[in-house]
Amino acid sequence: MSNTRRDFLKFSTLTVAGAAFLGKAIAPSTVFAQAAKGAKLPMVDEKADPTAKALGYHADATKVDTKKWAKRAGAEGAKQFCSNCLLLNGAKVTTEAAAPCSLFPNKMVASKGWCNSWVKNPAAK
Ligand code: SF4
């Protein structure tokens, strides 16, 4: 093999390896993608998290005070859970017990939870 051809092959190999490394280094990474891969994120603490308190988040939606949070009152309100909220898990329906919510960066909420920012996910049943 000539030096020129050998040099070309070395250069090509390094270029492909470098491109692969850079691709991984700059690839967009979201909390949703990380969670989908099984990354463990802390759960939102409904008693300590200021956003959770402000939005009336409860890990158990059936414990929400519907006098204070009227949105979850009545038959329609009783159907509202994080599991069918548009803000859960990047709007991808999940059967997991917990998933990330757009309102709580780098944290998980309970699928059986609820908060006053609930929005129906049309993809959820
Ligand atoms: Fe749950 Fe939706 Fe509120 Fe997030 S925005 S805590 S998913 S009800």
JSON list of C-alpha atoms and ligand atoms in Angstrom, two decimals:
[
{"chain": "A", "resi": 1, "resn": "MET", "atom": "CA", "xyz": [0.00, 0.00, 0.00]},
{"chain": "A", "resi": 2, "resn": "SER", "atom": "CA", "xyz": [1.36, 3.39, -0.91]},
{"chain": "A", "resi": 3, "resn": "ASN", "atom": "CA", "xyz": [1.93, 6.07, 1.66]},
{"chain": "A", "resi": 4, "resn": "THR", "atom": "CA", "xyz": [-0.64, 8.29, 0.00]},
{"chain": "A", "resi": 5, "resn": "ARG", "atom": "CA", "xyz": [-3.32, 5.61, 0.10]},
{"chain": "A", "resi": 6, "resn": "ARG", "atom": "CA", "xyz": [-2.45, 4.67, 3.71]},
{"chain": "A", "resi": 7, "resn": "ASP", "atom": "CA", "xyz": [-2.57, 8.32, 4.73]},
{"chain": "A", "resi": 8, "resn": "PHE", "atom": "CA", "xyz": [-5.93, 8.72, 3.04]},
{"chain": "A", "resi": 9, "resn": "LEU", "atom": "CA", "xyz": [-7.37, 5.71, 4.89]},
{"chain": "A", "resi": 10, "resn": "LYS", "atom": "CA", "xyz": [-6.05, 6.96, 8.24]},
{"chain": "A", "resi": 11, "resn": "PHE", "atom": "CA", "xyz": [-7.50, 10.40, 7.60]},
{"chain": "A", "resi": 12, "resn": "SER", "atom": "CA", "xyz": [-10.88, 8.93, 6.56]},
{"chain": "A", "resi": 13, "resn": "THR", "atom": "CA", "xyz": [-11.06, 6.73, 9.66]},
{"chain": "A", "resi": 14, "resn": "LEU", "atom": "CA", "xyz": [-10.24, 9.64, 11.96]},
{"chain": "A", "resi": 15, "resn": "THR", "atom": "CA", "xyz": [-12.76, 11.86, 10.19]},
{"chain": "A", "resi": 16, "resn": "VAL", "atom": "CA", "xyz": [-15.57, 9.31, 10.58]},
{"chain": "A", "resi": 17, "resn": "ALA", "atom": "CA", "xyz": [-14.69, 8.71, 14.25]},
{"chain": "A", "resi": 18, "resn": "GLY", "atom": "CA", "xyz": [-14.52, 12.45, 14.90]},
{"chain": "A", "resi": 19, "resn": "ALA", "atom": "CA", "xyz": [-17.87, 13.07, 13.23]},
{"chain": "A", "resi": 20, "resn": "ALA", "atom": "CA", "xyz": [-19.48, 10.31, 15.29]},
{"chain": "A", "resi": 21, "resn": "PHE", "atom": "CA", "xyz": [-18.06, 11.79, 18.51]},
{"chain": "A", "resi": 22, "resn": "LEU", "atom": "CA", "xyz": [-19.21, 15.30, 17.64]},
{"chain": "A", "resi": 23, "resn": "GLY", "atom": "CA", "xyz": [-22.61, 13.99, 16.68]},
{"chain": "A", "resi": 24, "resn": "LYS", "atom": "CA", "xyz": [-23.03, 12.49, 20.16]},
{"chain": "A", "resi": 25, "resn": "ALA", "atom": "CA", "xyz": [-21.59, 15.54, 21.87]},
{"chain": "A", "resi": 26, "resn": "ILE", "atom": "CA", "xyz": [-23.95, 18.02, 20.23]},
{"chain": "A", "resi": 27, "resn": "ALA", "atom": "CA", "xyz": [-27.03, 15.85, 19.75]},
{"chain": "A", "resi": 28, "resn": "PRO", "atom": "CA", "xyz": [-30.07, 17.46, 21.37]},
{"chain": "A", "resi": 29, "resn": "SER", "atom": "CA", "xyz": [-30.97, 15.76, 24.61]},
{"chain": "A", "resi": 30, "resn": "THR", "atom": "CA", "xyz": [-34.26, 16.26, 26.36]},
{"chain": "A", "resi": 31, "resn": "VAL", "atom": "CA", "xyz": [-35.50, 15.18, 29.72]},
{"chain": "A", "resi": 32, "resn": "PHE", "atom": "CA", "xyz": [-38.19, 13.22, 27.91]},
{"chain": "A", "resi": 33, "resn": "ALA", "atom": "CA", "xyz": [-35.63, 11.28, 25.90]},
{"chain": "A", "resi": 34, "resn": "GLN", "atom": "CA", "xyz": [-33.59, 10.61, 29.03]},
{"chain": "A", "resi": 35, "resn": "ALA", "atom": "CA", "xyz": [-36.65, 9.39, 30.90]},
{"chain": "A", "resi": 36, "resn": "ALA", "atom": "CA", "xyz": [-37.60, 7.15, 28.00]},
{"chain": "A", "resi": 37, "resn": "LYS", "atom": "CA", "xyz": [-34.22, 5.49, 28.38]},
{"chain": "A", "resi": 38, "resn": "GLY", "atom": "CA", "xyz": [-34.91, 4.80, 32.02]},
{"chain": "A", "resi": 39, "resn": "ALA", "atom": "CA", "xyz": [-33.06, 7.73, 33.57]},
{"chain": "A", "resi": 40, "resn": "LYS", "atom": "CA", "xyz": [-34.14, 8.19, 37.16]},
{"chain": "A", "resi": 41, "resn": "LEU", "atom": "CA", "xyz": [-35.28, 11.69, 37.96]},
{"chain": "A", "resi": 42, "resn": "PRO", "atom": "CA", "xyz": [-36.47, 12.85, 41.39]},
{"chain": "A", "resi": 43, "resn": "MET", "atom": "CA", "xyz": [-40.20, 13.06, 42.02]},
{"chain": "A", "resi": 44, "resn": "VAL", "atom": "CA", "xyz": [-41.81, 16.44, 42.56]},
{"chain": "A", "resi": 45, "resn": "ASP", "atom": "CA", "xyz": [-42.36, 17.04, 46.27]},
{"chain": "A", "resi": 46, "resn": "GLU", "atom": "CA", "xyz": [-45.87, 18.47, 46.44]},
{"chain": "A", "resi": 47, "resn": "LYS", "atom": "CA", "xyz": [-45.28, 19.84, 49.93]},
{"chain": "A", "resi": 48, "resn": "ALA", "atom": "CA", "xyz": [-41.95, 21.55, 49.25]},
{"chain": "A", "resi": 49, "resn": "ASP", "atom": "CA", "xyz": [-41.84, 22.48, 45.57]},
{"chain": "A", "resi": 50, "resn": "PRO", "atom": "CA", "xyz": [-43.05, 26.10, 45.14]},
{"chain": "A", "resi": 51, "resn": "THR", "atom": "CA", "xyz": [-44.42, 25.43, 41.63]},
{"chain": "A", "resi": 52, "resn": "ALA", "atom": "CA", "xyz": [-46.26, 22.36, 42.86]},
{"chain": "A", "resi": 53, "resn": "LYS", "atom": "CA", "xyz": [-47.80, 24.34, 45.71]},
{"chain": "A", "resi": 54, "resn": "ALA", "atom": "CA", "xyz": [-48.79, 27.22, 43.43]},
{"chain": "A", "resi": 55, "resn": "LEU", "atom": "CA", "xyz": [-50.46, 24.86, 40.95]},
{"chain": "A", "resi": 56, "resn": "GLY", "atom": "CA", "xyz": [-52.09, 22.60, 43.51]},
{"chain": "A", "resi": 57, "resn": "TYR", "atom": "CA", "xyz": [-50.15, 19.54, 42.34]},
{"chain": "A", "resi": 58, "resn": "HIS", "atom": "CA", "xyz": [-50.97, 16.34, 44.15]},
{"chain": "A", "resi": 59, "resn": "ALA", "atom": "CA", "xyz": [-49.35, 12.99, 43.43]},
{"chain": "A", "resi": 60, "resn": "ASP", "atom": "CA", "xyz": [-52.77, 11.47, 44.12]},
{"chain": "A", "resi": 61, "resn": "ALA", "atom": "CA", "xyz": [-55.34, 13.42, 42.12]},
{"chain": "A", "resi": 62, "resn": "THR", "atom": "CA", "xyz": [-58.19, 12.00, 44.19]},
{"chain": "A", "resi": 63, "resn": "LYS", "atom": "CA", "xyz": [-56.85, 13.98, 47.18]},
{"chain": "A", "resi": 64, "resn": "VAL", "atom": "CA", "xyz": [-57.18, 17.37, 45.46]},
{"chain": "A", "resi": 65, "resn": "ASP", "atom": "CA", "xyz": [-59.34, 19.83, 47.34]},
{"chain": "A", "resi": 66, "resn": "THR", "atom": "CA", "xyz": [-61.96, 20.49, 44.66]},
{"chain": "A", "resi": 67, "resn": "LYS", "atom": "CA", "xyz": [-63.37, 23.44, 46.58]},
{"chain": "A", "resi": 68, "resn": "LYS", "atom": "CA", "xyz": [-60.01, 25.17, 46.22]},
{"chain": "A", "resi": 69, "resn": "TRP", "atom": "CA", "xyz": [-59.24, 23.73, 42.78]},
{"chain": "A", "resi": 70, "resn": "ALA", "atom": "CA", "xyz": [-62.61, 23.81, 41.05]},
{"chain": "A", "resi": 71, "resn": "LYS", "atom": "CA", "xyz": [-61.16, 22.73, 37.72]},
{"chain": "A", "resi": 72, "resn": "ARG", "atom": "CA", "xyz": [-60.97, 19.16, 39.05]},
{"chain": "A", "resi": 73, "resn": "ALA", "atom": "CA", "xyz": [-64.52, 19.23, 40.45]},
{"chain": "A", "resi": 74, "resn": "GLY", "atom": "CA", "xyz": [-67.41, 17.28, 38.97]},
{"chain": "A", "resi": 75, "resn": "ALA", "atom": "CA", "xyz": [-67.51, 14.30, 36.67]},
{"chain": "A", "resi": 76, "resn": "GLU", "atom": "CA", "xyz": [-65.28, 15.89, 34.02]},
{"chain": "A", "resi": 77, "resn": "GLY", "atom": "CA", "xyz": [-62.73, 17.05, 36.59]},
{"chain": "A", "resi": 78, "resn": "ALA", "atom": "CA", "xyz": [-62.54, 13.58, 38.09]},
{"chain": "A", "resi": 79, "resn": "LYS", "atom": "CA", "xyz": [-61.22, 12.30, 34.75]},
{"chain": "A", "resi": 80, "resn": "GLN", "atom": "CA", "xyz": [-58.20, 14.61, 34.87]},
{"chain": "A", "resi": 81, "resn": "PHE", "atom": "CA", "xyz": [-54.88, 12.96, 35.69]},
{"chain": "A", "resi": 82, "resn": "CYS", "atom": "CA", "xyz": [-51.28, 13.64, 34.75]},
{"chain": "A", "resi": 83, "resn": "SER", "atom": "CA", "xyz": [-51.48, 10.49, 32.64]},
{"chain": "A", "resi": 84, "resn": "ASN", "atom": "CA", "xyz": [-53.89, 12.16, 30.22]},
{"chain": "A", "resi": 85, "resn": "CYS", "atom": "CA", "xyz": [-52.33, 15.63, 30.37]},
{"chain": "A", "resi": 86, "resn": "LEU", "atom": "CA", "xyz": [-50.71, 17.13, 27.31]},
{"chain": "A", "resi": 87, "resn": "LEU", "atom": "CA", "xyz": [-47.75, 18.39, 29.35]},
{"chain": "A", "resi": 88, "resn": "LEU", "atom": "CA", "xyz": [-46.72, 14.92, 30.52]},
{"chain": "A", "resi": 89, "resn": "ASN", "atom": "CA", "xyz": [-43.90, 13.06, 28.85]},
{"chain": "A", "resi": 90, "resn": "GLY", "atom": "CA", "xyz": [-43.65, 15.38, 25.83]},
{"chain": "A", "resi": 91, "resn": "ALA", "atom": "CA", "xyz": [-47.31, 14.61, 24.99]},
{"chain": "A", "resi": 92, "resn": "LYS", "atom": "CA", "xyz": [-46.45, 10.94, 24.42]},
{"chain": "A", "resi": 93, "resn": "VAL", "atom": "CA", "xyz": [-48.93, 8.71, 26.24]},
{"chain": "A", "resi": 94, "resn": "THR", "atom": "CA", "xyz": [-47.20, 6.48, 28.78]},
{"chain": "A", "resi": 95, "resn": "THR", "atom": "CA", "xyz": [-48.28, 3.67, 31.07]},
{"chain": "A", "resi": 96, "resn": "GLU", "atom": "CA", "xyz": [-45.40, 4.36, 33.49]},
{"chain": "A", "resi": 97, "resn": "ALA", "atom": "CA", "xyz": [-46.31, 5.28, 37.09]},
{"chain": "A", "resi": 98, "resn": "ALA", "atom": "CA", "xyz": [-44.31, 8.51, 36.75]},
{"chain": "A", "resi": 99, "resn": "ALA", "atom": "CA", "xyz": [-43.02, 10.64, 33.90]},
{"chain": "A", "resi": 100, "resn": "PRO", "atom": "CA", "xyz": [-41.50, 14.08, 33.31]},
{"chain": "A", "resi": 101, "resn": "CYS", "atom": "CA", "xyz": [-43.76, 17.11, 33.09]},
{"chain": "A", "resi": 102, "resn": "SER", "atom": "CA", "xyz": [-42.91, 20.25, 31.14]},
{"chain": "A", "resi": 103, "resn": "LEU", "atom": "CA", "xyz": [-43.66, 22.40, 34.18]},
{"chain": "A", "resi": 104, "resn": "PHE", "atom": "CA", "xyz": [-41.13, 20.65, 36.42]},
{"chain": "A", "resi": 105, "resn": "PRO", "atom": "CA", "xyz": [-37.73, 20.51, 34.69]},
{"chain": "A", "resi": 106, "resn": "ASN", "atom": "CA", "xyz": [-35.65, 17.46, 35.57]},
{"chain": "A", "resi": 107, "resn": "LYS", "atom": "CA", "xyz": [-38.33, 16.02, 37.81]},
{"chain": "A", "resi": 108, "resn": "MET", "atom": "CA", "xyz": [-41.07, 13.43, 37.49]},
{"chain": "A", "resi": 109, "resn": "VAL", "atom": "CA", "xyz": [-44.73, 13.62, 38.41]},
{"chain": "A", "resi": 110, "resn": "ALA", "atom": "CA", "xyz": [-47.03, 10.74, 39.27]},
{"chain": "A", "resi": 111, "resn": "SER", "atom": "CA", "xyz": [-49.24, 9.54, 36.44]},
{"chain": "A", "resi": 112, "resn": "LYS", "atom": "CA", "xyz": [-52.12, 9.47, 38.95]},
{"chain": "A", "resi": 113, "resn": "GLY", "atom": "CA", "xyz": [-51.35, 13.07, 39.91]},
{"chain": "A", "resi": 114, "resn": "TRP", "atom": "CA", "xyz": [-52.93, 16.35, 38.88]},
{"chain": "A", "resi": 115, "resn": "CYS", "atom": "CA", "xyz": [-52.33, 20.10, 38.91]},
{"chain": "A", "resi": 116, "resn": "ASN", "atom": "CA", "xyz": [-54.32, 23.14, 37.88]},
{"chain": "A", "resi": 117, "resn": "SER", "atom": "CA", "xyz": [-52.40, 23.44, 34.60]},
{"chain": "A", "resi": 118, "resn": "TRP", "atom": "CA", "xyz": [-53.89, 20.18, 33.33]},
{"chain": "A", "resi": 119, "resn": "VAL", "atom": "CA", "xyz": [-54.65, 20.21, 29.60]},
{"chain": "A", "resi": 120, "resn": "LYS", "atom": "CA", "xyz": [-56.31, 17.29, 27.84]},
{"chain": "A", "resi": 121, "resn": "ASN", "atom": "CA", "xyz": [-53.97, 15.22, 25.72]},
{"chain": "A", "resi": 122, "resn": "PRO", "atom": "CA", "xyz": [-56.03, 14.28, 22.65]},
{"chain": "A", "resi": 123, "resn": "ALA", "atom": "CA", "xyz": [-53.89, 11.16, 22.22]},
{"chain": "A", "resi": 124, "resn": "ALA", "atom": "CA", "xyz": [-54.83, 9.87, 25.69]},
{"chain": "A", "resi": 125, "resn": "LYS", "atom": "CA", "xyz": [-57.98, 7.85, 26.36]},
{"chain": "B", "resi": 1, "resn": "SF4", "atom": "FE1", "xyz": [-49.64, 16.71, 35.80]},
{"chain": "B", "resi": 1, "resn": "SF4", "atom": "FE2", "xyz": [-50.23, 18.08, 33.60]},
{"chain": "B", "resi": 1, "resn": "SF4", "atom": "FE3", "xyz": [-49.99, 19.33, 35.92]},
{"chain": "B", "resi": 1, "resn": "SF4", "atom": "FE4", "xyz": [-47.83, 18.34, 34.71]},
{"chain": "B", "resi": 1, "resn": "SF4", "atom": "S1", "xyz": [-49.17, 20.00, 33.95]},
{"chain": "B", "resi": 1, "resn": "SF4", "atom": "S2", "xyz": [-48.33, 18.17, 36.91]},
{"chain": "B", "resi": 1, "resn": "SF4", "atom": "S3", "xyz": [-48.65, 16.50, 33.80]},
{"chain": "B", "resi": 1, "resn": "SF4", "atom": "S4", "xyz": [-51.56, 17.82, 35.38]}
]
